[in-house]
Amino acid sequence: MSTTTTKIATQDIADSILDPVLTPSTAISINNVTVSFKTPKGAYTAVKEISLTVQKGEIVSLIGHSGCGKSTLMGTISGMVKPSQGEVIANGKRVAGPGPDRGIVFQNYSLLPWLSVYRNIYEAVDSALKDLSKAEKKELVERNLKTVHLWDHKDKLPGQLSGGMKQRVAIARAFAINPTILLLDEPFGALDALTKSNMHVELLKLWNLDNREKTIVMVTHDIEEAIFLSDRVVVMNDGPAATIKEIVSVPLARPRNKKDIVHDPVYMNTHDKLLNLLIDKFSIDDIKE
Amino acid sequence: MKAKAIKIGWSVVYFAAGMLLLLGMWDMVSRLTKGEIPSPIATWGTFKEVMTNPFQNDPDNKGIGIKLLSSLARVGIGFGLGSLIAIPLGFVLGSSRIAMNIINPIVQILRPVSPLAWFPLGLAIFQDSPKASIFMIFICSLWPTLINTSFGVSNIPQDHKNVGKAFGFSVWKYITKIMLPYSLPHIFTGLRLSIGVAWMVIVAGEMLSGGIGLGYFVWEEGFNGGSVGKILVAILIIGTVGLLLDRLFTGLQKRFTYVV
């Protein structure tokens, strides 16, 4: 991708960081959101009074110990989870439920096992983009499948694909409805390290193809992944009633190169910082899991 | 490929062994009853006699094939109508807890009623015995399909529901692309149980209603006609057809089960 778009994108982000008030370039605004669930043992508060603003074109990771409510927080943006208190504004509108302006990639791919790869994407496009003609929908499916290099596998059922391929289908599906906001819930958690690494690059490629206009919020528990992909990393406290512990900026220039980046002092600093924020969790609780 | 051939070969061997065992026991019973129960060989003779001109269609003398087809037709109509009601109703019960709570007690009360008890009711309603036996088949093939369909639908994983929600599936798309395909294996289990019950019940129904069909054949030509051989032939035909029906639905069930 050209360097000019990079400059514009970073400039946008820089500007909006300086301006904390709601500007037209704000994609997501989480305002004082609390989510409580009713359980047999009484009310359980997953996240408490969280506020967060994400700019247009920004990639933000939510990171924290399992069960800290990061997926719940993400759910309030997608509209799958209703806040008990507070509100989420996405693209200038209050989130009342899922919508085609927000594409979701689920933790476990969530492909329909009885539909071919092609149909899985087509049905989503057909539902989310009702106004398009049939030919336009087909074109969209074809283009997105080719981008993730799965056109040759379009007639296979999800059960015949590897984990990485399934996740590429899920990502292609989310991109195909052309949402302005992309929500990824631990998208690469189930993949092996090599596949994961390739998927990171694929994701950024798709993001670049769209001139980096899509806003991406991603839930993860992988520090390296968070740094490589994100502009900001939101570290969350342990639940219940989880809050934001700290927001760490990743001031690494794009495009980022996986091999070079690890030797960059900025990368190492950020890595140390995040590790320190999470250290007790990453040593004790992971063993328990 | 070779392993599969060996597997099929063995299952043929097992099947043959089972049949030999059955024939052996049958022959023994025949000897013990001094021919009161005809031996397999004598029954084979009766079978060949019954099978001459199976599709002869004189009003007074209908062939066994015609009788079998008329039984199958009544089962088909009753079972078809029952399924047509049971599957959509199962969708409703499976997706709505309220509907389930209201309808479930009704199902629980009506389900254990012996199919034969419905026959006089059908007779009272339709004033026609073939229709009454169809009614009986209809009622008793409802329950397994209804229960299995609603079970399937109520167990749709949250993941699949989320897909519909996230991409804004219409109700129709949700039913055809998520609800139906997910519950299809359960529906076929229900249909398989239903067709089994229907096939069992038709014989009893036709004994009561008289006229045509395999049940009537067993009663009239077998018992009243004093030919135990014909009863045995009818039992074998009924059993074989029942097995084939079961196999058909097992096949369908397998065809529509997906690897997740």
PDB file of N, CA, C and O in Angstrom, chain A residues 80 98-100 102 104 106 108 110-115 119 123-124 126-128 130 157 159 166 173-174 177, chain B residues 156-170 173 176-183 258-260:
ATOM      1  N   MET A  80     -24.840  -8.040  20.504  1.00  0.00           N
ATOM      2  CA  MET A  80     -25.254  -9.359  20.971  1.00  0.00           C
ATOM      3  C   MET A  80     -25.487  -9.345  22.478  1.00  0.00           C
ATOM      4  O   MET A  80     -26.195 -10.192  23.008  1.00  0.00           O
ATOM      5  N   PRO A  98     -27.522  -6.354  16.735  1.00  0.00           N
ATOM      6  CA  PRO A  98     -26.533  -6.526  15.672  1.00  0.00           C
ATOM      7  C   PRO A  98     -26.967  -5.794  14.397  1.00  0.00           C
ATOM      8  O   PRO A  98     -28.163  -5.626  14.164  1.00  0.00           O
ATOM      9  N   GLY A  99     -26.033  -5.368  13.622  1.00  0.00           N
ATOM     10  CA  GLY A  99     -26.367  -4.684  12.375  1.00  0.00           C
ATOM     11  C   GLY A  99     -25.276  -4.903  11.349  1.00  0.00           C
ATOM     12  O   GLY A  99     -24.143  -5.239  11.698  1.00  0.00           O
ATOM     13  N   PRO A 100     -25.601  -4.715  10.067  1.00  0.00           N
ATOM     14  CA  PRO A 100     -24.633  -4.990   9.001  1.00  0.00           C
ATOM     15  C   PRO A 100     -23.461  -4.002   8.968  1.00  0.00           C
ATOM     16  O   PRO A 100     -22.503  -4.226   8.241  1.00  0.00           O
ATOM     17  N   ARG A 102     -21.599  -3.589  11.421  1.00  0.00           N
ATOM     18  CA  ARG A 102     -20.594  -4.196  12.294  1.00  0.00           C
ATOM     19  C   ARG A 102     -20.466  -5.682  11.962  1.00  0.00           C
ATOM     20  O   ARG A 102     -21.381  -6.459  12.186  1.00  0.00           O
ATOM     21  N   ILE A 104     -18.894  -9.420  12.441  1.00  0.00           N
ATOM     22  CA  ILE A 104     -18.359 -10.155  13.588  1.00  0.00           C
ATOM     23  C   ILE A 104     -17.633 -11.413  13.121  1.00  0.00           C
ATOM     24  O   ILE A 104     -18.127 -12.145  12.263  1.00  0.00           O
ATOM     25  N   PHE A 106     -16.452 -14.738  14.957  1.00  0.00           N
ATOM     26  CA  PHE A 106     -16.628 -15.389  16.248  1.00  0.00           C
ATOM     27  C   PHE A 106     -15.425 -16.242  16.612  1.00  0.00           C
ATOM     28  O   PHE A 106     -14.670 -16.686  15.755  1.00  0.00           O
ATOM     29  N   ASN A 108     -15.271 -19.304  17.598  1.00  0.00           N
ATOM     30  CA  ASN A 108     -15.196 -20.662  17.053  1.00  0.00           C
ATOM     31  C   ASN A 108     -15.734 -20.708  15.627  1.00  0.00           C
ATOM     32  O   ASN A 108     -16.486 -21.593  15.269  1.00  0.00           O
ATOM     33  N   SER A 110     -18.006 -20.276  13.811  1.00  0.00           N
ATOM     34  CA  SER A 110     -19.452 -20.183  13.598  1.00  0.00           C
ATOM     35  C   SER A 110     -19.850 -20.203  12.131  1.00  0.00           C
ATOM     36  O   SER A 110     -20.579 -19.353  11.655  1.00  0.00           O
ATOM     37  N   LEU A 111     -19.357 -21.210  11.422  1.00  0.00           N
ATOM     38  CA  LEU A 111     -19.832 -21.431  10.062  1.00  0.00           C
ATOM     39  C   LEU A 111     -20.978 -22.427  10.152  1.00  0.00           C
ATOM     40  O   LEU A 111     -21.010 -23.261  11.059  1.00  0.00           O
ATOM     41  N   LEU A 112     -21.908 -22.342   9.221  1.00  0.00           N
ATOM     42  CA  LEU A 112     -23.006 -23.303   9.230  1.00  0.00           C
ATOM     43  C   LEU A 112     -22.524 -24.570   8.525  1.00  0.00           C
ATOM     44  O   LEU A 112     -22.187 -24.541   7.348  1.00  0.00           O
ATOM     45  N   PRO A 113     -22.459 -25.697   9.249  1.00  0.00           N
ATOM     46  CA  PRO A 113     -21.778 -26.882   8.726  1.00  0.00           C
ATOM     47  C   PRO A 113     -22.459 -27.517   7.521  1.00  0.00           C
ATOM     48  O   PRO A 113     -21.846 -28.319   6.821  1.00  0.00           O
ATOM     49  N   TRP A 114     -23.741 -27.207   7.288  1.00  0.00           N
ATOM     50  CA  TRP A 114     -24.442 -27.820   6.160  1.00  0.00           C
ATOM     51  C   TRP A 114     -24.364 -26.968   4.899  1.00  0.00           C
ATOM     52  O   TRP A 114     -24.889 -27.332   3.870  1.00  0.00           O
ATOM     53  N   LEU A 115     -23.746 -25.789   4.993  1.00  0.00           N
ATOM     54  CA  LEU A 115     -23.616 -24.944   3.811  1.00  0.00           C
ATOM     55  C   LEU A 115     -22.169 -24.975   3.322  1.00  0.00           C
ATOM     56  O   LEU A 115     -21.243 -25.013   4.134  1.00  0.00           O
ATOM     57  N   ARG A 119     -21.756 -20.822   0.080  1.00  0.00           N
ATOM     58  CA  ARG A 119     -23.099 -20.507   0.598  1.00  0.00           C
ATOM     59  C   ARG A 119     -23.021 -19.816   1.956  1.00  0.00           C
ATOM     60  O   ARG A 119     -23.842 -18.972   2.271  1.00  0.00           O
ATOM     61  N   GLU A 123     -25.099 -16.440   2.001  1.00  0.00           N
ATOM     62  CA  GLU A 123     -26.300 -16.221   2.815  1.00  0.00           C
ATOM     63  C   GLU A 123     -26.140 -14.998   3.713  1.00  0.00           C
ATOM     64  O   GLU A 123     -27.090 -14.259   3.951  1.00  0.00           O
ATOM     65  N   ALA A 124     -24.922 -14.800   4.212  1.00  0.00           N
ATOM     66  CA  ALA A 124     -24.669 -13.628   5.057  1.00  0.00           C
ATOM     67  C   ALA A 124     -24.794 -12.346   4.237  1.00  0.00           C
ATOM     68  O   ALA A 124     -25.456 -11.389   4.647  1.00  0.00           O
ATOM     69  N   ASP A 126     -26.403 -11.999   1.425  1.00  0.00           N
ATOM     70  CA  ASP A 126     -27.787 -11.899   0.990  1.00  0.00           C
ATOM     71  C   ASP A 126     -28.668 -11.257   2.073  1.00  0.00           C
ATOM     72  O   ASP A 126     -29.573 -10.479   1.788  1.00  0.00           O
ATOM     73  N   SER A 127     -28.374 -11.579   3.343  1.00  0.00           N
ATOM     74  CA  SER A 127     -29.175 -11.037   4.441  1.00  0.00           C
ATOM     75  C   SER A 127     -28.771  -9.617   4.797  1.00  0.00           C
ATOM     76  O   SER A 127     -29.619  -8.770   5.053  1.00  0.00           O
ATOM     77  N   ALA A 128     -27.463  -9.393   4.825  1.00  0.00           N
ATOM     78  CA  ALA A 128     -26.982  -8.102   5.326  1.00  0.00           C
ATOM     79  C   ALA A 128     -27.100  -7.002   4.271  1.00  0.00           C
ATOM     80  O   ALA A 128     -27.300  -5.836   4.612  1.00  0.00           O
ATOM     81  N   LYS A 130     -29.342  -6.381   1.526  1.00  0.00           N
ATOM     82  CA  LYS A 130     -30.557  -6.750   0.783  1.00  0.00           C
ATOM     83  C   LYS A 130     -30.719  -5.981  -0.516  1.00  0.00           C
ATOM     84  O   LYS A 130     -31.342  -6.462  -1.454  1.00  0.00           O
ATOM     85  N   LEU A 157     -17.545 -28.278   2.325  1.00  0.00           N
ATOM     86  CA  LEU A 157     -18.261 -27.985   3.565  1.00  0.00           C
ATOM     87  C   LEU A 157     -17.225 -27.611   4.629  1.00  0.00           C
ATOM     88  O   LEU A 157     -16.081 -28.066   4.572  1.00  0.00           O
ATOM     89  N   GLY A 159     -16.668 -28.686   7.466  1.00  0.00           N
ATOM     90  CA  GLY A 159     -16.076 -29.852   8.100  1.00  0.00           C
ATOM     91  C   GLY A 159     -14.869 -30.405   7.356  1.00  0.00           C
ATOM     92  O   GLY A 159     -14.064 -31.142   7.916  1.00  0.00           O
ATOM     93  N   LYS A 166     -11.054 -22.390   7.977  1.00  0.00           N
ATOM     94  CA  LYS A 166     -12.365 -22.016   8.502  1.00  0.00           C
ATOM     95  C   LYS A 166     -12.350 -20.560   8.951  1.00  0.00           C
ATOM     96  O   LYS A 166     -13.288 -19.807   8.705  1.00  0.00           O
ATOM     97  N   ARG A 173     -16.268 -13.731   5.326  1.00  0.00           N
ATOM     98  CA  ARG A 173     -17.702 -13.480   5.505  1.00  0.00           C
ATOM     99  C   ARG A 173     -17.924 -12.116   6.156  1.00  0.00           C
ATOM    100  O   ARG A 173     -18.787 -11.343   5.737  1.00  0.00           O
ATOM    101  N   ALA A 174     -17.116 -11.849   7.187  1.00  0.00           N
ATOM    102  CA  ALA A 174     -17.266 -10.568   7.878  1.00  0.00           C
ATOM    103  C   ALA A 174     -16.911  -9.400   6.958  1.00  0.00           C
ATOM    104  O   ALA A 174     -17.590  -8.375   6.947  1.00  0.00           O
ATOM    105  N   ILE A 177     -19.629  -8.375   3.906  1.00  0.00           N
ATOM    106  CA  ILE A 177     -20.777  -7.486   4.095  1.00  0.00           C
ATOM    107  C   ILE A 177     -20.312  -6.037   4.224  1.00  0.00           C
ATOM    108  O   ILE A 177     -21.103  -5.143   4.469  1.00  0.00           O
TER     109      ILE A 177
ATOM    110  N   ILE B 156     -30.581 -26.112  19.115  1.00  0.00           N
ATOM    111  CA  ILE B 156     -29.719 -25.415  18.151  1.00  0.00           C
ATOM    112  C   ILE B 156     -28.636 -24.667  18.928  1.00  0.00           C
ATOM    113  O   ILE B 156     -28.953 -23.902  19.834  1.00  0.00           O
ATOM    114  N   PRO B 157     -27.359 -24.900  18.621  1.00  0.00           N
ATOM    115  CA  PRO B 157     -26.289 -24.260  19.387  1.00  0.00           C
ATOM    116  C   PRO B 157     -26.329 -22.735  19.257  1.00  0.00           C
ATOM    117  O   PRO B 157     -26.719 -22.209  18.202  1.00  0.00           O
ATOM    118  N   GLN B 158     -25.932 -22.073  20.312  1.00  0.00           N
ATOM    119  CA  GLN B 158     -25.911 -20.612  20.321  1.00  0.00           C
ATOM    120  C   GLN B 158     -25.078 -20.072  19.158  1.00  0.00           C
ATOM    121  O   GLN B 158     -25.425 -19.067  18.560  1.00  0.00           O
ATOM    122  N   ASP B 159     -23.997 -20.771  18.813  1.00  0.00           N
ATOM    123  CA  ASP B 159     -23.140 -20.348  17.696  1.00  0.00           C
ATOM    124  C   ASP B 159     -23.946 -20.142  16.415  1.00  0.00           C
ATOM    125  O   ASP B 159     -23.762 -19.166  15.705  1.00  0.00           O
ATOM    126  N   HIS B 160     -24.810 -21.120  16.119  1.00  0.00           N
ATOM    127  CA  HIS B 160     -25.588 -21.034  14.887  1.00  0.00           C
ATOM    128  C   HIS B 160     -26.593 -19.897  14.973  1.00  0.00           C
ATOM    129  O   HIS B 160     -26.823 -19.170  14.017  1.00  0.00           O
ATOM    130  N   LYS B 161     -27.200 -19.750  16.161  1.00  0.00           N
ATOM    131  CA  LYS B 161     -28.170 -18.668  16.336  1.00  0.00           C
ATOM    132  C   LYS B 161     -27.478 -17.325  16.167  1.00  0.00           C
ATOM    133  O   LYS B 161     -28.029 -16.397  15.577  1.00  0.00           O
ATOM    134  N   ASN B 162     -26.250 -17.240  16.694  1.00  0.00           N
ATOM    135  CA  ASN B 162     -25.496 -15.987  16.601  1.00  0.00           C
ATOM    136  C   ASN B 162     -25.247 -15.579  15.151  1.00  0.00           C
ATOM    137  O   ASN B 162     -25.269 -14.395  14.827  1.00  0.00           O
ATOM    138  N   VAL B 163     -24.984 -16.583  14.298  1.00  0.00           N
ATOM    139  CA  VAL B 163     -24.763 -16.273  12.885  1.00  0.00           C
ATOM    140  C   VAL B 163     -25.998 -15.575  12.313  1.00  0.00           C
ATOM    141  O   VAL B 163     -25.901 -14.528  11.672  1.00  0.00           O
ATOM    142  N   GLY B 164     -27.165 -16.142  12.597  1.00  0.00           N
ATOM    143  CA  GLY B 164     -28.405 -15.540  12.115  1.00  0.00           C
ATOM    144  C   GLY B 164     -28.594 -14.132  12.639  1.00  0.00           C
ATOM    145  O   GLY B 164     -28.987 -13.219  11.905  1.00  0.00           O
ATOM    146  N   LYS B 165     -28.289 -13.976  13.905  1.00  0.00           N
ATOM    147  CA  LYS B 165     -28.440 -12.663  14.551  1.00  0.00           C
ATOM    148  C   LYS B 165     -27.459 -11.654  13.956  1.00  0.00           C
ATOM    149  O   LYS B 165     -27.837 -10.551  13.578  1.00  0.00           O
ATOM    150  N   ALA B 166     -26.189 -12.062  13.886  1.00  0.00           N
ATOM    151  CA  ALA B 166     -25.133 -11.132  13.485  1.00  0.00           C
ATOM    152  C   ALA B 166     -25.320 -10.630  12.055  1.00  0.00           C
ATOM    153  O   ALA B 166     -25.035  -9.480  11.757  1.00  0.00           O
ATOM    154  N   PHE B 167     -25.809 -11.512  11.167  1.00  0.00           N
ATOM    155  CA  PHE B 167     -25.932 -11.109   9.775  1.00  0.00           C
ATOM    156  C   PHE B 167     -27.371 -10.765   9.400  1.00  0.00           C
ATOM    157  O   PHE B 167     -27.691 -10.585   8.229  1.00  0.00           O
ATOM    158  N   GLY B 168     -28.219 -10.689  10.415  1.00  0.00           N
ATOM    159  CA  GLY B 168     -29.589 -10.233  10.186  1.00  0.00           C
ATOM    160  C   GLY B 168     -30.418 -11.150   9.306  1.00  0.00           C
ATOM    161  O   GLY B 168     -31.123 -10.696   8.414  1.00  0.00           O
ATOM    162  N   PHE B 169     -30.363 -12.471   9.537  1.00  0.00           N
ATOM    163  CA  PHE B 169     -31.180 -13.422   8.780  1.00  0.00           C
ATOM    164  C   PHE B 169     -32.668 -13.109   8.993  1.00  0.00           C
ATOM    165  O   PHE B 169     -33.081 -12.821  10.115  1.00  0.00           O
ATOM    166  N   SER B 170     -33.443 -13.201   7.922  1.00  0.00           N
ATOM    167  CA  SER B 170     -34.896 -13.082   8.061  1.00  0.00           C
ATOM    168  C   SER B 170     -35.408 -14.357   8.726  1.00  0.00           C
ATOM    169  O   SER B 170     -34.694 -15.357   8.809  1.00  0.00           O
ATOM    170  N   LYS B 173     -35.196 -17.216   6.317  1.00  0.00           N
ATOM    171  CA  LYS B 173     -33.833 -17.690   6.135  1.00  0.00           C
ATOM    172  C   LYS B 173     -33.373 -18.450   7.366  1.00  0.00           C
ATOM    173  O   LYS B 173     -32.683 -19.465   7.260  1.00  0.00           O
ATOM    174  N   THR B 176     -35.029 -21.909   7.139  1.00  0.00           N
ATOM    175  CA  THR B 176     -34.548 -22.796   6.080  1.00  0.00           C
ATOM    176  C   THR B 176     -33.047 -23.054   6.137  1.00  0.00           C
ATOM    177  O   THR B 176     -32.585 -24.110   5.716  1.00  0.00           O
ATOM    178  N   LYS B 177     -32.265 -22.093   6.640  1.00  0.00           N
ATOM    179  CA  LYS B 177     -30.812 -22.254   6.599  1.00  0.00           C
ATOM    180  C   LYS B 177     -30.208 -22.676   7.940  1.00  0.00           C
ATOM    181  O   LYS B 177     -29.068 -23.117   8.005  1.00  0.00           O
ATOM    182  N   ILE B 178     -30.944 -22.506   9.031  1.00  0.00           N
ATOM    183  CA  ILE B 178     -30.386 -22.890  10.322  1.00  0.00           C
ATOM    184  C   ILE B 178     -31.274 -23.913  11.037  1.00  0.00           C
ATOM    185  O   ILE B 178     -30.834 -25.016  11.340  1.00  0.00           O
ATOM    186  N   MET B 179     -32.543 -23.556  11.249  1.00  0.00           N
ATOM    187  CA  MET B 179     -33.409 -24.435  12.029  1.00  0.00           C
ATOM    188  C   MET B 179     -33.618 -25.791  11.360  1.00  0.00           C
ATOM    189  O   MET B 179     -33.372 -26.839  11.952  1.00  0.00           O
ATOM    190  N   LEU B 180     -34.039 -25.764  10.093  1.00  0.00           N
ATOM    191  CA  LEU B 180     -34.325 -27.015   9.387  1.00  0.00           C
ATOM    192  C   LEU B 180     -33.078 -27.891   9.219  1.00  0.00           C
ATOM    193  O   LEU B 180     -33.094 -29.057   9.610  1.00  0.00           O
ATOM    194  N   PRO B 181     -31.981 -27.340   8.680  1.00  0.00           N
ATOM    195  CA  PRO B 181     -30.813 -28.228   8.520  1.00  0.00           C
ATOM    196  C   PRO B 181     -30.289 -28.773   9.838  1.00  0.00           C
ATOM    197  O   PRO B 181     -29.895 -29.925   9.909  1.00  0.00           O
ATOM    198  N   TYR B 182     -30.313 -27.936  10.893  1.00  0.00           N
ATOM    199  CA  TYR B 182     -29.797 -28.447  12.160  1.00  0.00           C
ATOM    200  C   TYR B 182     -30.671 -29.564  12.706  1.00  0.00           C
ATOM    201  O   TYR B 182     -30.172 -30.569  13.210  1.00  0.00           O
ATOM    202  N   SER B 183     -31.995 -29.395  12.600  1.00  0.00           N
ATOM    203  CA  SER B 183     -32.868 -30.388  13.226  1.00  0.00           C
ATOM    204  C   SER B 183     -33.178 -31.560  12.309  1.00  0.00           C
ATOM    205  O   SER B 183     -33.819 -32.517  12.736  1.00  0.00           O
ATOM    206  N   TYR B 258     -24.527 -33.772   9.549  1.00  0.00           N
ATOM    207  CA  TYR B 258     -23.339 -33.042   9.133  1.00  0.00           C
ATOM    208  C   TYR B 258     -22.238 -33.113  10.173  1.00  0.00           C
ATOM    209  O   TYR B 258     -22.498 -33.157  11.362  1.00  0.00           O
ATOM    210  N   VAL B 259     -21.026 -33.105   9.683  1.00  0.00           N
ATOM    211  CA  VAL B 259     -19.884 -33.023  10.577  1.00  0.00           C
ATOM    212  C   VAL B 259     -19.700 -31.551  10.933  1.00  0.00           C
ATOM    213  O   VAL B 259     -19.578 -30.708  10.060  1.00  0.00           O
ATOM    214  N   VAL B 260     -19.697 -31.270  12.227  1.00  0.00           N
ATOM    215  CA  VAL B 260     -19.563 -29.870  12.635  1.00  0.00           C
ATOM    216  C   VAL B 260     -18.090 -29.514  12.746  1.00  0.00           C
ATOM    217  O   VAL B 260     -17.318 -30.301  13.273  1.00  0.00           O
TER     218      VAL B 260
END
